[in-house]
Amino acid sequence: MLERVTLEDLVRLRRARDVIDRDYALPLDVPALARVALMSSGHFSRSFRAAFGETPYNYLMTRRIERAKALLRRGDLSVTEVCFAVGCTSLGSFSSRFTELVGESPSAYRARRHEEGAAIPACVAKIYTRPLRTRDPAGAGQPVRIGEADPAVAS
């Protein structure tokens, strides 16, 4: 059963989401984000998922991977340096999550050419380069864009 999110809670959840967007490279955890939203950790996690379609941790990791993709495209930092620059503390976990969301390893992504997207405005590129889940929870074989409603659950 989906939890209903009140307008008052949504305002507080957006405040916490803004903290994730701004401070993604800092050590963030659910209790700290729940304090920002003035909620208990459990209520915050359930409400965040109901409002935004993913857990706070998944949202944080999506932001980190988006930023990592931008840093890797520049090509002047190693994969390890990018891992730590975006706030991850384990290269193995970072690489696994990056591969899961992007579909290729950070090293392969860094080595690939990226000039074709250079002329695209950043606001448009962000939409089209947002990491996708490579595993379809409904089993239909289609990747599900993170943050979008799962079509199998939407009805």
XYZ file of C-alpha atoms in Angstrom:
155
model
C 0.000 0.000 0.000
C 1.360 3.408 -0.991
C 1.686 6.012 1.685
C -0.052 9.309 1.037
C 2.204 12.343 1.255
C 0.709 15.550 2.602
C 1.603 18.903 1.095
C 3.326 19.840 4.344
C 5.436 16.669 4.222
C 6.236 17.250 0.548
C 7.698 20.662 1.360
C 9.950 19.071 3.995
C 10.880 16.187 1.688
C 11.884 18.615 -1.044
C 14.104 20.411 1.466
C 15.879 17.101 2.173
C 16.078 16.309 -1.555
C 17.668 19.737 -2.118
C 20.292 18.837 0.501
C 21.060 15.647 -1.441
C 21.297 17.588 -4.709
C 23.611 20.198 -3.198
C 25.689 18.106 -0.783
C 25.828 14.740 -2.620
C 29.598 14.503 -2.056
C 29.287 14.771 1.734
C 28.591 11.796 3.986
C 24.780 11.749 4.062
C 22.596 9.180 5.776
C 18.878 8.700 6.318
C 18.852 9.916 9.965
C 20.590 13.183 8.973
C 18.224 13.727 6.036
C 15.226 12.862 8.219
C 16.318 15.575 10.668
C 16.363 18.085 7.790
C 12.794 17.029 6.940
C 11.765 17.084 10.625
C 10.610 13.450 10.451
C 11.525 10.131 11.976
C 13.849 8.023 9.822
C 11.184 5.442 9.018
C 8.516 7.991 8.133
C 11.047 9.946 6.070
C 12.137 6.884 4.053
C 8.558 5.762 3.357
C 7.390 9.276 2.485
C 10.422 9.975 0.276
C 9.804 6.811 -1.715
C 6.095 7.593 -2.038
C 6.813 11.153 -3.192
C 9.775 10.585 -5.511
C 9.531 6.937 -6.554
C 12.828 5.779 -5.052
C 14.528 5.510 -1.699
C 16.660 8.376 -0.369
C 19.784 6.223 -0.797
C 18.957 5.410 -4.434
C 18.309 9.097 -5.121
C 21.647 10.029 -3.529
C 23.495 7.406 -5.542
C 21.813 8.595 -8.748
C 23.073 12.128 -8.086
C 26.563 10.796 -7.378
C 26.626 8.696 -10.546
C 25.338 11.622 -12.642
C 28.175 13.774 -11.330
C 30.665 10.942 -11.801
C 29.635 10.631 -15.452
C 30.357 14.336 -15.972
C 33.763 14.061 -14.277
C 34.667 10.928 -16.237
C 33.732 12.621 -19.530
C 36.266 15.364 -18.768
C 38.963 12.685 -18.632
C 41.393 14.495 -16.317
C 40.655 12.409 -13.197
C 41.164 8.720 -12.580
C 38.204 6.505 -11.720
C 39.432 6.350 -8.120
C 39.652 10.156 -7.889
C 36.128 10.472 -9.317
C 34.836 7.889 -6.850
C 36.055 9.908 -3.877
C 35.144 13.287 -5.450
C 31.457 12.324 -5.609
C 31.355 11.119 -2.003
C 31.728 7.364 -2.384
C 34.096 5.672 0.042
C 34.481 2.302 -1.666
C 35.797 1.967 -5.210
C 34.238 -1.490 -5.536
C 30.774 -0.320 -4.465
C 31.061 2.757 -6.685
C 32.061 0.666 -9.706
C 29.287 -1.855 -9.099
C 26.634 0.834 -8.726
C 27.960 2.780 -11.733
C 27.844 -0.359 -13.887
C 24.341 -1.189 -12.654
C 22.980 2.263 -13.479
C 24.958 3.158 -16.604
C 25.400 -0.269 -18.173
C 29.184 -0.124 -18.445
C 32.075 0.163 -16.043
C 33.445 3.592 -15.074
C 36.707 2.780 -16.896
C 34.878 1.843 -20.097
C 32.706 4.963 -19.825
C 35.777 7.155 -19.313
C 37.599 5.577 -22.273
C 34.674 6.068 -24.670
C 34.428 9.177 -26.867
C 31.993 11.830 -25.638
C 32.426 14.662 -28.167
C 29.010 14.074 -29.782
C 27.283 15.499 -26.711
C 29.528 18.545 -26.333
C 27.154 20.907 -28.196
C 24.099 19.885 -26.170
C 23.085 22.351 -23.421
C 23.733 20.974 -19.950
C 20.055 21.180 -18.926
C 19.078 18.939 -21.870
C 22.053 16.603 -21.467
C 21.131 16.027 -17.815
C 17.736 14.652 -18.837
C 19.119 12.279 -21.454
C 22.196 11.150 -19.537
C 20.347 10.355 -16.306
C 21.327 6.821 -15.296
C 18.840 4.046 -16.041
C 18.213 0.967 -13.992
C 19.503 -1.919 -16.051
C 17.247 -4.381 -14.271
C 13.544 -4.100 -15.032
C 11.595 -4.853 -11.830
C 8.519 -5.880 -13.849
C 10.543 -8.310 -15.955
C 9.375 -6.821 -19.258
C 12.928 -6.333 -20.508
C 12.800 -2.525 -20.655
C 15.052 -0.357 -18.498
C 13.184 1.919 -16.120
C 14.405 5.507 -15.793
C 15.185 6.156 -12.163
C 12.635 8.477 -10.608
C 9.876 7.586 -13.062
C 6.925 5.505 -11.994
C 7.226 1.821 -12.754
C 4.680 1.164 -15.570
C 3.728 -2.148 -13.973
C 2.792 -0.368 -10.744
C 1.306 2.801 -12.284
C -2.116 1.285 -13.028
